[in-house]
Amino acid sequence: MVRAIVGANWGDEGKGKITDMLAKESDIIIRFQGGSNAGHTIINNYGKFALHLLPSGVFYNHTTSIIGNGVALNIPYLLKEIKELESKGVPTPKILVSDRAQILMPYHILLDTYEEARLAGKSFGSTKSGIAPFYSDKYAKIGFQVSELFDEDYLKEKVERVCEIKNVLLEHLYQKETLVPEEVFQTLIEYREMVKPYVCDVSAYLHEAIKEGKNILLEGQLGSLKDPDHGIYPMVTSSSTLAAYGAIGAGIPPYEIKNITTVVKAYSSAVGAGAFVSEIFNEEADELRKRGGDGGEFGATTGRPRRMGWFDAVATRYGCRVQGATEVALTVLDVLGYLKEIPMCVGYEIDGKVTKDFPTTVQLEKAKPVWKVMPGWNCEIRGIKSYEELPKECKDYIDEIEKEIGVPITLVSNGPERDAIIKRK
Ligand code: GDP
């Protein structure tokens, strides 16, 4: 059975924790998109980890962790992450890397950094991990696929061709040092030696695994609203964040994805630029940011303070719809325990008209939130194990979200720890 774990919001919904938890009953966990540009925070018996590239299943002995072909593969970063786990006492995980994955090059990071600087105030809020230049090259057919590392003549010729294009930009647009083809080639040869032990025909491996009835998890990065097609373009990431892309980014048939566990956050947070209708500011935001997540809402990759907001039912219903959510895991509910009243954004007012449909970006920029205020439960809910024991106001809040999004909420997360989870249905 294949299950996707994806985000309905702007990312940071707590997918890492849910994946880590569900990985216990899984055989294989796959990253199918994105790169090291966003992190998952996981707290378990080995300590606290911020994983960026490895799937959140690496903590179990029985799982195989896979980097699918859809990922932006930063090879030195991958090895660094593996070493970090080993140094903290995690048993060496079984890792496979798709021979069709493409390689994130050092010049992708440089180009990302130079472009952000060039755009200055008008930048997209990139994490400067090279993701946009990487995917641009992939689709421009000037990326390097892992399989190509093993044919030196082919590689040499391609490096020459790629450097020619990159050097025009580096020299004339950014006025920076140009690439030396021989050095780029050497880097690729070093990468080949690093990645060699992990390389595998992942799609064929998964074909067999599915036949054998293995439990497989597809772990998404970021959320629906950062999808390049269905999100808040252009303030989006450069690979699809949707469960549907899991089929492509892992190399499996789309109809095998039976379960789409969509992670929804009980309030909103976002990093980077872009319209954020339910955003709150000043002390109200500071308070929520300070209490949010596990020790505050700051980006796992960049440490940037996240922008904060109340739950946005319009964006989340849409986020669940484009994911094709079959069930929802509602996270960080415990964080809201300090509030006497909890506002929820239940509509957008655009040009004097109220809508519940999530609009395209141009319209979104004009949207003002329509609030509904729910009574808070105003107490600590961490440590509660059964749904019945939750305060009435808390259950009402969950029911209200479920009614708004139209997808069953089956899991409620009331703390960052692996076992802080309440099964609802
Ligand atoms: P991801 O990218 O979706 O995996 O999300 P992140 O890991 O970046 O952010 C989620 C943050 O919330 C992390 O710091 C988690 O440890 C924390 N977290 C996850 N679930 C809960 C929860 O139910 N309650 C609290 N307080 N924190 C949580």
Short mmCIF file of C-alpha atoms and ligand atoms in Angstrom, two decimals, residues 11-18 38-43 48 56 219-222 263 265 267 291-298 300 306 330-335 382 412-417 420, ligand 1:
data_model
loop_
_atom_site.label_atom_id
_atom_site.label_comp_id
_atom_site.label_asym_id
_atom_site.label_seq_id
_atom_site.Cartn_x
_atom_site.Cartn_y
_atom_site.Cartn_z
CA GLY A 11 4.83 23.98 4.60
CA ASP A 12 6.00 23.37 8.19
CA GLU A 13 2.74 21.60 8.97
CA GLY A 14 4.54 18.88 10.91
CA LYS A 15 4.82 16.32 8.09
CA GLY A 16 8.15 15.13 9.49
CA LYS A 17 6.62 14.10 12.76
CA ILE A 18 3.69 12.33 11.10
CA ALA A 38 13.19 22.97 3.71
CA GLY A 39 13.62 20.98 6.85
CA HIS A 40 11.62 18.52 8.86
CA THR A 41 12.07 18.67 12.60
CA ILE A 42 11.88 15.31 14.31
CA ILE A 43 12.11 14.53 17.98
CA LYS A 48 16.20 16.24 17.99
CA SER A 56 11.91 11.06 7.94
CA GLU A 219 7.03 12.13 2.03
CA GLY A 220 6.21 15.56 0.63
CA GLN A 221 8.11 18.75 1.32
CA LEU A 222 6.42 22.15 1.75
CA VAL A 263 -1.16 17.47 7.19
CA LYS A 265 -1.75 23.01 10.91
CA TYR A 267 -2.98 27.85 12.83
CA ARG A 291 4.74 29.33 21.52
CA GLY A 292 4.47 27.66 18.11
CA GLY A 293 5.92 24.36 16.87
CA ASP A 294 8.60 23.05 19.14
CA GLY A 295 10.32 26.01 20.76
CA GLY A 296 9.14 28.69 18.37
CA GLU A 297 8.28 29.17 14.71
CA PHE A 298 11.61 29.69 13.01
CA ALA A 300 14.33 24.77 10.05
CA ARG A 306 8.06 32.54 10.28
CA LEU A 330 -4.30 18.14 12.36
CA THR A 331 -1.11 19.28 14.09
CA VAL A 332 0.15 21.69 16.76
CA LEU A 333 -3.26 21.99 18.38
CA ASP A 334 -1.61 22.16 21.81
CA VAL A 335 -0.03 25.51 20.91
CA ARG A 382 -0.36 18.00 25.93
CA VAL A 412 -4.74 15.01 16.04
CA SER A 413 -1.20 15.92 17.10
CA ASN A 414 -0.88 17.54 20.53
CA GLY A 415 2.87 17.81 20.97
CA PRO A 416 6.09 17.50 18.96
CA GLU A 417 7.00 14.05 20.31
CA ALA A 420 1.89 12.81 21.09
P1 GDP B 1 7.41 19.82 8.24
O1 GDP B 1 8.34 20.48 7.29
O2 GDP B 1 6.00 19.78 7.76
O3 GDP B 1 7.90 18.49 8.68
O4 GDP B 1 7.34 20.74 9.54
P2 GDP B 1 8.54 21.26 10.45
O5 GDP B 1 9.21 20.13 11.07
O6 GDP B 1 9.37 22.23 9.72
O7 GDP B 1 7.74 22.13 11.52
C1 GDP B 1 6.89 21.59 12.42
C2 GDP B 1 7.37 21.97 13.81
O8 GDP B 1 6.33 21.69 14.71
C3 GDP B 1 8.55 21.16 14.33
O9 GDP B 1 9.31 21.95 15.19
C4 GDP B 1 7.89 20.00 15.07
O10 GDP B 1 8.71 19.45 16.10
C5 GDP B 1 6.71 20.70 15.66
N1 GDP B 1 5.51 19.90 15.83
C6 GDP B 1 4.97 18.94 15.04
N2 GDP B 1 3.78 18.53 15.53
C7 GDP B 1 3.57 19.26 16.66
C8 GDP B 1 2.50 19.32 17.62
O11 GDP B 1 1.49 18.65 17.52
N3 GDP B 1 2.66 20.22 18.63
C9 GDP B 1 3.74 21.02 18.78
N4 GDP B 1 3.80 21.86 19.79
N5 GDP B 1 4.75 21.00 17.88
C10 GDP B 1 4.66 20.13 16.85
#
